[in-house]
PDB file of C-alpha atoms in Angstrom:
ATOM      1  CA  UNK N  64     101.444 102.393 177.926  1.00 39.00           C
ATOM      2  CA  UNK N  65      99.173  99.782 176.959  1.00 43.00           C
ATOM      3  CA  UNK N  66      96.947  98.364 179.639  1.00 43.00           C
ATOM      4  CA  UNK N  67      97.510  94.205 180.149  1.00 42.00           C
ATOM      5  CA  UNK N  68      94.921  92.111 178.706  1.00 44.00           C
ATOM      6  CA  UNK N  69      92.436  90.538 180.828  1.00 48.00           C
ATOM      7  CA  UNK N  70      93.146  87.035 181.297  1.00 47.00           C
ATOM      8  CA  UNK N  71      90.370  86.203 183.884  1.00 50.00           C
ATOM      9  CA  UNK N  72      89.973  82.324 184.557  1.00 51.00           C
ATOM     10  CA  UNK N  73      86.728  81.059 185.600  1.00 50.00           C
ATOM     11  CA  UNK N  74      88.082  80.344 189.399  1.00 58.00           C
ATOM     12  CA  UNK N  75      86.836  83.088 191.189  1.00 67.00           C
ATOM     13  CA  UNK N  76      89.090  83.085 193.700  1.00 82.00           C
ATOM     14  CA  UNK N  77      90.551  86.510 194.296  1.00 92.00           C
ATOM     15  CA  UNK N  78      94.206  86.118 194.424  1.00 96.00           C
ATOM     16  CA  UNK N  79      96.232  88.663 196.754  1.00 97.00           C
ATOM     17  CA  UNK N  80      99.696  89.825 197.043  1.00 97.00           C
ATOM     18  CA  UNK N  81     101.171  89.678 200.734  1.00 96.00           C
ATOM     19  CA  UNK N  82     104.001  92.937 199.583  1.00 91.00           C
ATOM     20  CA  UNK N  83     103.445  96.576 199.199  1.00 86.00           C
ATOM     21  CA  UNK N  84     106.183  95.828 196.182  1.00 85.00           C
ATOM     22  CA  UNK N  85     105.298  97.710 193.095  1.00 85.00           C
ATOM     23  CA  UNK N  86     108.007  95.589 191.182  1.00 86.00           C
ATOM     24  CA  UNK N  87     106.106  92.605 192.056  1.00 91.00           C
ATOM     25  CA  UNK N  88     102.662  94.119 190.906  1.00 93.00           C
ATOM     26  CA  UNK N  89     103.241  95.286 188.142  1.00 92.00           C
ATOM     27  CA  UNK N  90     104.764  91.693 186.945  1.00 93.00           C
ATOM     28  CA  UNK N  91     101.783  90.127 188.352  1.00 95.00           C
ATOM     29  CA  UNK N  92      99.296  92.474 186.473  1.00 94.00           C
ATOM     30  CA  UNK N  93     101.043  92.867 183.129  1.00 93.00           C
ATOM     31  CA  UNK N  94     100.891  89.019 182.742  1.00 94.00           C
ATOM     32  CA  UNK N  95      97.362  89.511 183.398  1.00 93.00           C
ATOM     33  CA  UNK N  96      96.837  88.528 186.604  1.00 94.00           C
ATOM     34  CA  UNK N  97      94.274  90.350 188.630  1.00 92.00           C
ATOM     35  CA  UNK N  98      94.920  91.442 192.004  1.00 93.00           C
ATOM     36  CA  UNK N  99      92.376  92.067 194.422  1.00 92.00           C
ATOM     37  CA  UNK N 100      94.667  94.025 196.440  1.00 90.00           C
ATOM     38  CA  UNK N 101      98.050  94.372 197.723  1.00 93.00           C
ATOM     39  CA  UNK N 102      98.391  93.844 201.892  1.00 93.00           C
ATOM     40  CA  UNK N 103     101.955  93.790 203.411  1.00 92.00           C
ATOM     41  CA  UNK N 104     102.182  91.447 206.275  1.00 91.00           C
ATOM     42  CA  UNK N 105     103.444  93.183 209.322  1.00 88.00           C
ATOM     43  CA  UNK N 106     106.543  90.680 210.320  1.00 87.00           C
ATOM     44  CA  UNK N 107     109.774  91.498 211.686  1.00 89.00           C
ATOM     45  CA  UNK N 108     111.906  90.342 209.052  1.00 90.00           C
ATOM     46  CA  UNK N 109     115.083  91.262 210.782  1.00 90.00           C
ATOM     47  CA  UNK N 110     113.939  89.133 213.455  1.00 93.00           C
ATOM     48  CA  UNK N 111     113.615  86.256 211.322  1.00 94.00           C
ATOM     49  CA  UNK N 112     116.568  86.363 209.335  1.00 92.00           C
ATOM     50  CA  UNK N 113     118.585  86.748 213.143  1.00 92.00           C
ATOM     51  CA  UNK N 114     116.825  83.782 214.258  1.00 95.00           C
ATOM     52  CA  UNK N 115     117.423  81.517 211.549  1.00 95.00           C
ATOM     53  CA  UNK N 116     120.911  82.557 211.006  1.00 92.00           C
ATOM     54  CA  UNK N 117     121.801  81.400 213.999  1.00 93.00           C
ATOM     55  CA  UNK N 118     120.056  78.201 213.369  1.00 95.00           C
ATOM     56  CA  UNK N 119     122.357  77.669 210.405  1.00 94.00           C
ATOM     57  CA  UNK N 120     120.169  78.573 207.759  1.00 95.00           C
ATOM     58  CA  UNK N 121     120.987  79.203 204.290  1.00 95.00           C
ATOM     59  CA  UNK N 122     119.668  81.930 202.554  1.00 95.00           C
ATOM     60  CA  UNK N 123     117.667  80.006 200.264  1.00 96.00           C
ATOM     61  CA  UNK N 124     115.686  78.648 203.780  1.00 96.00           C
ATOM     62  CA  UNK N 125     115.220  82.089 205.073  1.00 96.00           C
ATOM     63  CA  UNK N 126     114.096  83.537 201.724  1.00 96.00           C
ATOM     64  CA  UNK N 127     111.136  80.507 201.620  1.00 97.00           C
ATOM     65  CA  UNK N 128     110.362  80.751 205.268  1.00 97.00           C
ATOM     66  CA  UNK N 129     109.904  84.986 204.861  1.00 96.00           C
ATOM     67  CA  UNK N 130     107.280  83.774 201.619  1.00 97.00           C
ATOM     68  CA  UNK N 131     105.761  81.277 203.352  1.00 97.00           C
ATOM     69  CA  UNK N 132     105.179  83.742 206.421  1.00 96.00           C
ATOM     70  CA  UNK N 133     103.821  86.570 205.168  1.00 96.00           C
ATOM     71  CA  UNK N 134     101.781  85.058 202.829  1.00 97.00           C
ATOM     72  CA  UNK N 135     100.158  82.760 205.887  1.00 96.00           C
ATOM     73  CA  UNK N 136      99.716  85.605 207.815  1.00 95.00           C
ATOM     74  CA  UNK N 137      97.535  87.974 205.129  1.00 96.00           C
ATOM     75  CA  UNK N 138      96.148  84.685 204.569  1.00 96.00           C
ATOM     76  CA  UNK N 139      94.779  84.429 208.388  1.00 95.00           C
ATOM     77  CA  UNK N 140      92.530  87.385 207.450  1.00 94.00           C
ATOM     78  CA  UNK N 141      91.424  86.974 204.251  1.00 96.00           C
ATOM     79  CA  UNK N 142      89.865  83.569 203.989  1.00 95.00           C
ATOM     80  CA  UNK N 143      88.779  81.632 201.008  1.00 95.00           C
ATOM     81  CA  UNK N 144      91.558  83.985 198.777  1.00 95.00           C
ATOM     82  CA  UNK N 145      95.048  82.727 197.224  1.00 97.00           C
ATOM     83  CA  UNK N 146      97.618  84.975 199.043  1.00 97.00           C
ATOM     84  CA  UNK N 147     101.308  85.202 197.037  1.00 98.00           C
ATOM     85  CA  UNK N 148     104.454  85.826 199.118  1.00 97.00           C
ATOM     86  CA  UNK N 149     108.076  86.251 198.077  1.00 96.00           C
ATOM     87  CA  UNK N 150     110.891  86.860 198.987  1.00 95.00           C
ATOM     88  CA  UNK N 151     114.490  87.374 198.307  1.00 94.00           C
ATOM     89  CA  UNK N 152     117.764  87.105 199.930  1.00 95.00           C
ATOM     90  CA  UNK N 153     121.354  88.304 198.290  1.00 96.00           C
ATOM     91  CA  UNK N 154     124.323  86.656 199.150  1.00 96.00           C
ATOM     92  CA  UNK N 155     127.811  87.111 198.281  1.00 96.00           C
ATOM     93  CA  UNK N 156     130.953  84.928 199.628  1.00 94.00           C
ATOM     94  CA  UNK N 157     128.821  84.170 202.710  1.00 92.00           C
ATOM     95  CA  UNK N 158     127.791  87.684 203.571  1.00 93.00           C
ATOM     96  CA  UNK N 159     124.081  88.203 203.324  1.00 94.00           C
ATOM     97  CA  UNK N 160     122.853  91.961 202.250  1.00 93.00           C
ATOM     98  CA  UNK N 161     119.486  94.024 203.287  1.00 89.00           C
ATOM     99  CA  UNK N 162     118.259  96.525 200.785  1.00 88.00           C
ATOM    100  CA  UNK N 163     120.096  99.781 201.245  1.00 91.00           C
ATOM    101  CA  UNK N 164     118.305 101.925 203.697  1.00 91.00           C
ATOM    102  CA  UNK N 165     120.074 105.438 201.674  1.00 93.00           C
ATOM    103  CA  UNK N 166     122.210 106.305 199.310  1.00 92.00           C
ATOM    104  CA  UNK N 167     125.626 106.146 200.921  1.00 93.00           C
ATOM    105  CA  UNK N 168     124.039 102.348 202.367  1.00 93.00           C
ATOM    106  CA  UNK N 169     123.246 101.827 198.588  1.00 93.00           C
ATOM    107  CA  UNK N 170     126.382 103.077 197.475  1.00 94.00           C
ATOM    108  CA  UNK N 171     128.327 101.158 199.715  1.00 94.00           C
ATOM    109  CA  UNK N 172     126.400  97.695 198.644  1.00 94.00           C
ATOM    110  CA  UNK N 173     127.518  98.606 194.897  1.00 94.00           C
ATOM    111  CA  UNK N 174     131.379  98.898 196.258  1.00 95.00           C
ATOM    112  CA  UNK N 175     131.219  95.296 198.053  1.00 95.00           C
ATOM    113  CA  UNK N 176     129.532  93.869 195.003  1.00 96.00           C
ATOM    114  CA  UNK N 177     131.569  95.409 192.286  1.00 96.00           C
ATOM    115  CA  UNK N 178     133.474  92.802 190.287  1.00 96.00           C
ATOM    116  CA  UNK N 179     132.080  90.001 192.315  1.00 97.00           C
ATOM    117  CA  UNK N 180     129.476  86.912 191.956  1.00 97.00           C
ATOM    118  CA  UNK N 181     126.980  86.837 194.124  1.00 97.00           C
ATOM    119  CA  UNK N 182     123.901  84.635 194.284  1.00 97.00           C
ATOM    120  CA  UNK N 183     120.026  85.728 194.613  1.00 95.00           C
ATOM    121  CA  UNK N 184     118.049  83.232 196.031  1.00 96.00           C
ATOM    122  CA  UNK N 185     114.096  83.722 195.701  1.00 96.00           C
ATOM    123  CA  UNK N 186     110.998  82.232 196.925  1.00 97.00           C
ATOM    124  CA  UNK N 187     107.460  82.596 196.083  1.00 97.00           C
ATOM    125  CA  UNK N 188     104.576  80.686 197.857  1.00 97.00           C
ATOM    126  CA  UNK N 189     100.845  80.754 197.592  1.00 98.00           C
ATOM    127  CA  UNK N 190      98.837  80.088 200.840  1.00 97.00           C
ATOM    128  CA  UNK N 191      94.716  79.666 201.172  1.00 96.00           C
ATOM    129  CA  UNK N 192      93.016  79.680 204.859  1.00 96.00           C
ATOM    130  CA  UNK N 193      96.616  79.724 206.343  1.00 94.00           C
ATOM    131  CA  UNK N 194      98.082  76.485 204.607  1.00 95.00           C
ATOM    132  CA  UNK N 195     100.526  76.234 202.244  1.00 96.00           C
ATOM    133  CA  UNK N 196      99.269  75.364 198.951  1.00 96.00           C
ATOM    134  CA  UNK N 197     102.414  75.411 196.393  1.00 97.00           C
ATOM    135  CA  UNK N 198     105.788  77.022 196.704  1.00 96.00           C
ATOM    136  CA  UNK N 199     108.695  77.356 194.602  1.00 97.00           C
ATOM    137  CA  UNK N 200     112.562  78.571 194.966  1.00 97.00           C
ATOM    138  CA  UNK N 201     114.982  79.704 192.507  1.00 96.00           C
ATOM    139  CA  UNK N 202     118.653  80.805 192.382  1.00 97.00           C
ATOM    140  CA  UNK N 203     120.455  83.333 189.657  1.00 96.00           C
ATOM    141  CA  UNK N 204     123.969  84.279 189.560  1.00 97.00           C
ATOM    142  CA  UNK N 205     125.168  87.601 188.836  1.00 97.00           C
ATOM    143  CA  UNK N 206     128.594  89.091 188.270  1.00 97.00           C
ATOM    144  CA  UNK N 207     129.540  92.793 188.700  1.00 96.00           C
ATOM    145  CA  UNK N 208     131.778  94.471 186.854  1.00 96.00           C
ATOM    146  CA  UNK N 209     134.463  96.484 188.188  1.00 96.00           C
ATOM    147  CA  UNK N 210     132.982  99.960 189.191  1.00 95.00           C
ATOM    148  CA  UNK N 211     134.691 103.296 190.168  1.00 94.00           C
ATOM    149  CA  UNK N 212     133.195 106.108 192.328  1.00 94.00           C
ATOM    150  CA  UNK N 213     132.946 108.124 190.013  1.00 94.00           C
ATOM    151  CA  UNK N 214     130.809 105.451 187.749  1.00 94.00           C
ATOM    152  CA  UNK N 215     128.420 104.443 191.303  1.00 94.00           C
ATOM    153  CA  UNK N 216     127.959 108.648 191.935  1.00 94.00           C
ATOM    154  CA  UNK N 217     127.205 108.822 188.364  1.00 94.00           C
ATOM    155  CA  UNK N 218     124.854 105.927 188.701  1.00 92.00           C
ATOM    156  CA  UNK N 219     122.952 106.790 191.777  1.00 93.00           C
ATOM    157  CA  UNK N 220     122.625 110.645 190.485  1.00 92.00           C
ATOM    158  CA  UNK N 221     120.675 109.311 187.436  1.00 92.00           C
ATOM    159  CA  UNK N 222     119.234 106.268 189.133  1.00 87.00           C
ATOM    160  CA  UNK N 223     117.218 108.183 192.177  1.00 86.00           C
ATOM    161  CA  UNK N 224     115.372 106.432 195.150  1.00 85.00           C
ATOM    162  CA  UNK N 225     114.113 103.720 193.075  1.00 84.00           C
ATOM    163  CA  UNK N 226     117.303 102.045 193.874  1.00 85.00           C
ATOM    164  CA  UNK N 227     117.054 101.694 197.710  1.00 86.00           C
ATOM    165  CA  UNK N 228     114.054  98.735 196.560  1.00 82.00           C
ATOM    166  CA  UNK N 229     116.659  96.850 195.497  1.00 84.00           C
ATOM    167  CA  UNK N 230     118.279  94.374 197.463  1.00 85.00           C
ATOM    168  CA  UNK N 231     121.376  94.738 195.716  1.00 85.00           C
ATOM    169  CA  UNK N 232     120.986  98.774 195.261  1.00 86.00           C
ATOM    170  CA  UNK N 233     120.463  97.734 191.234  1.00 85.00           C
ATOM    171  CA  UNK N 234     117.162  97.876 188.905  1.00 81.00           C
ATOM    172  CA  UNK N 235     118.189  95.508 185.897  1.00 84.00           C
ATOM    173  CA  UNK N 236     114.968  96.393 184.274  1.00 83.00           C
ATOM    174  CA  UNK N 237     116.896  99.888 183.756  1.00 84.00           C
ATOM    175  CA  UNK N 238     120.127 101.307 184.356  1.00 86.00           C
ATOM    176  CA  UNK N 239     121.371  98.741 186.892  1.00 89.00           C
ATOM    177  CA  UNK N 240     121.898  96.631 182.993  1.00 91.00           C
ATOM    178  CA  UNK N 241     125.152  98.904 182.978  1.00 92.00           C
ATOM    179  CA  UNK N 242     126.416  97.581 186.234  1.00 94.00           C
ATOM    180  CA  UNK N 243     126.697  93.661 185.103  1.00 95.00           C
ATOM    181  CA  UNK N 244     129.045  91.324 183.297  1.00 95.00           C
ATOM    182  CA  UNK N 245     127.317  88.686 183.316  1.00 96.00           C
ATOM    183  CA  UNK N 246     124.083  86.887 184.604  1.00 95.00           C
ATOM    184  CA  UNK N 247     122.935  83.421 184.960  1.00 96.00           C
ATOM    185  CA  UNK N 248     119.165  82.923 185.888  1.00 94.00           C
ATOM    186  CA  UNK N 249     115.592  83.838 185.281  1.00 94.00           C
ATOM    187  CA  UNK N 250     114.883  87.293 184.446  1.00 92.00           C
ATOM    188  CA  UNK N 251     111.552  87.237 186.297  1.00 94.00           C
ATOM    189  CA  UNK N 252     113.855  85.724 189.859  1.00 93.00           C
ATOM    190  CA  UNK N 253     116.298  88.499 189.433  1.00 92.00           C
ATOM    191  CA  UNK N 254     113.071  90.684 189.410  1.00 90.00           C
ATOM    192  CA  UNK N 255     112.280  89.670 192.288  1.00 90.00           C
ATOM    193  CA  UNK N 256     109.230  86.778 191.368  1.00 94.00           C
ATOM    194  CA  UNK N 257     109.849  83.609 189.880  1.00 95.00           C
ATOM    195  CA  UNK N 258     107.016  84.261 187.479  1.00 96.00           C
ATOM    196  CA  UNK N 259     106.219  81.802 185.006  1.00 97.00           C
ATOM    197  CA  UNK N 260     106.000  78.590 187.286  1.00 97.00           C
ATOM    198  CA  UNK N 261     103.698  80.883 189.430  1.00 97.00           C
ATOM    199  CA  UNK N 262     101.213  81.419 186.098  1.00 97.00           C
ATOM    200  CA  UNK N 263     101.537  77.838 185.707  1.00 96.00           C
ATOM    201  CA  UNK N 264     100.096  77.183 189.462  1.00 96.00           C
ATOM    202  CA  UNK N 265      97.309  79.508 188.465  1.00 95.00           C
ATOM    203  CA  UNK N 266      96.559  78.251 185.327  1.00 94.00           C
ATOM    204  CA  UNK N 267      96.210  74.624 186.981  1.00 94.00           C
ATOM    205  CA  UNK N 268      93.709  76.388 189.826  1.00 93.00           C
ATOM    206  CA  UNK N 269      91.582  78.129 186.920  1.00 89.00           C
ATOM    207  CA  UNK N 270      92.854  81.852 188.200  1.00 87.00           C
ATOM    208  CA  UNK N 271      94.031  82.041 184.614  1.00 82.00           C
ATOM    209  CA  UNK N 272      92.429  81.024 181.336  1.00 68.00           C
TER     210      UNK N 272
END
């Protein structure tokens, strides 16, 4: 595989990702931008998403506030650097799903999704010295098509663990093309980063040439 060209600006401003997600790294660093380092923020998510549920939030709201949160709290500790947080929240006829935790979990997320629409909503924000600097949200549509056991066993068998990553137990980059029937949205937001208006905040700050 070829390695990404270097498309180093003249800001030098190291720019850090607030996930330890490899899908989001590697979509960062193959459009050439350079990561200083990858830092998971330690936040109970499940804590959030309780607490703003019962607030009556959508999932759109949770999935900026997560961004926004983790990237202001790697930001806290790493002053003077752009810090990137996203999130993403599936929802389908009202019912909000986590990523699978194993395969019968995963399994049983392809079953409720099969031959449905559901909705992912995803946020990315950048934060510097703890404020928030630029964020932006975006919203893709995707339709299942009807699945049988036999196809989701067949499916997970060939898929392997990369699957529980997935929010929706699916990897469209790779076999999780088979499962669709149709899709509405960004490529990059179904990936789980709304990419390009990202590059374009980085291009404006000078991270990018």
């Amino acid at each position: 595989m070829n390695k990404p060209a270097d498309f180093k600006g003249t800001n030098q401003t190291e720019v850090i990702l607030a996930s330890a997600s490899s899908a989001r790294q590697q979509l960062l660093e193959n459009a050439g931008v350079r990561l200083a380092k990858l830092l998971p923020a330690a936040l109970d998510e499940e804590a959030v998403k309780e607490a703003l549920k019962q607030e009556g939030a959508t999932a759109l709201q949770v999935a900026e506030t997560l961004a926004e949160l983790k990237a202001r709290k790697v930001s806290l500790s790493n002053p003077g650097c752009f810090v990137i947080g996203a999130d993403q929240m599936l929802e389908c006829n009202g019912i909000w799903f986590d990523k699978p935790v194993d395969r019968d979990h995963a399994a049983a997320h392809l079953k409720a999704l099969a031959g449905k629409t559901h909705q992912l909503q995803c946020s990315v924000c950048v934060v510097k010295d703890g404020q928030r600097l630029w964020h932006h949200n975006e919203t893709a549509s995707l339709t299942l098509r009807a699945l049988d056991p036999d196809f989701i066993t067949r499916y997970l068998d060939a898929a392997g663990e990369e699957i529980l990553q997935s929010v929706g137990a699916y990897q469209l980059e790779g076999l999780g093309a088979q499962l669709f029937q149709r899709i509405q949205g960004d490529y990059f937001t179904i990936l789980g980063l709304p990419l390009l208006p990202l590059l374009t905040f980085l291009r404006h700050n000078e991270v990018l040439a």
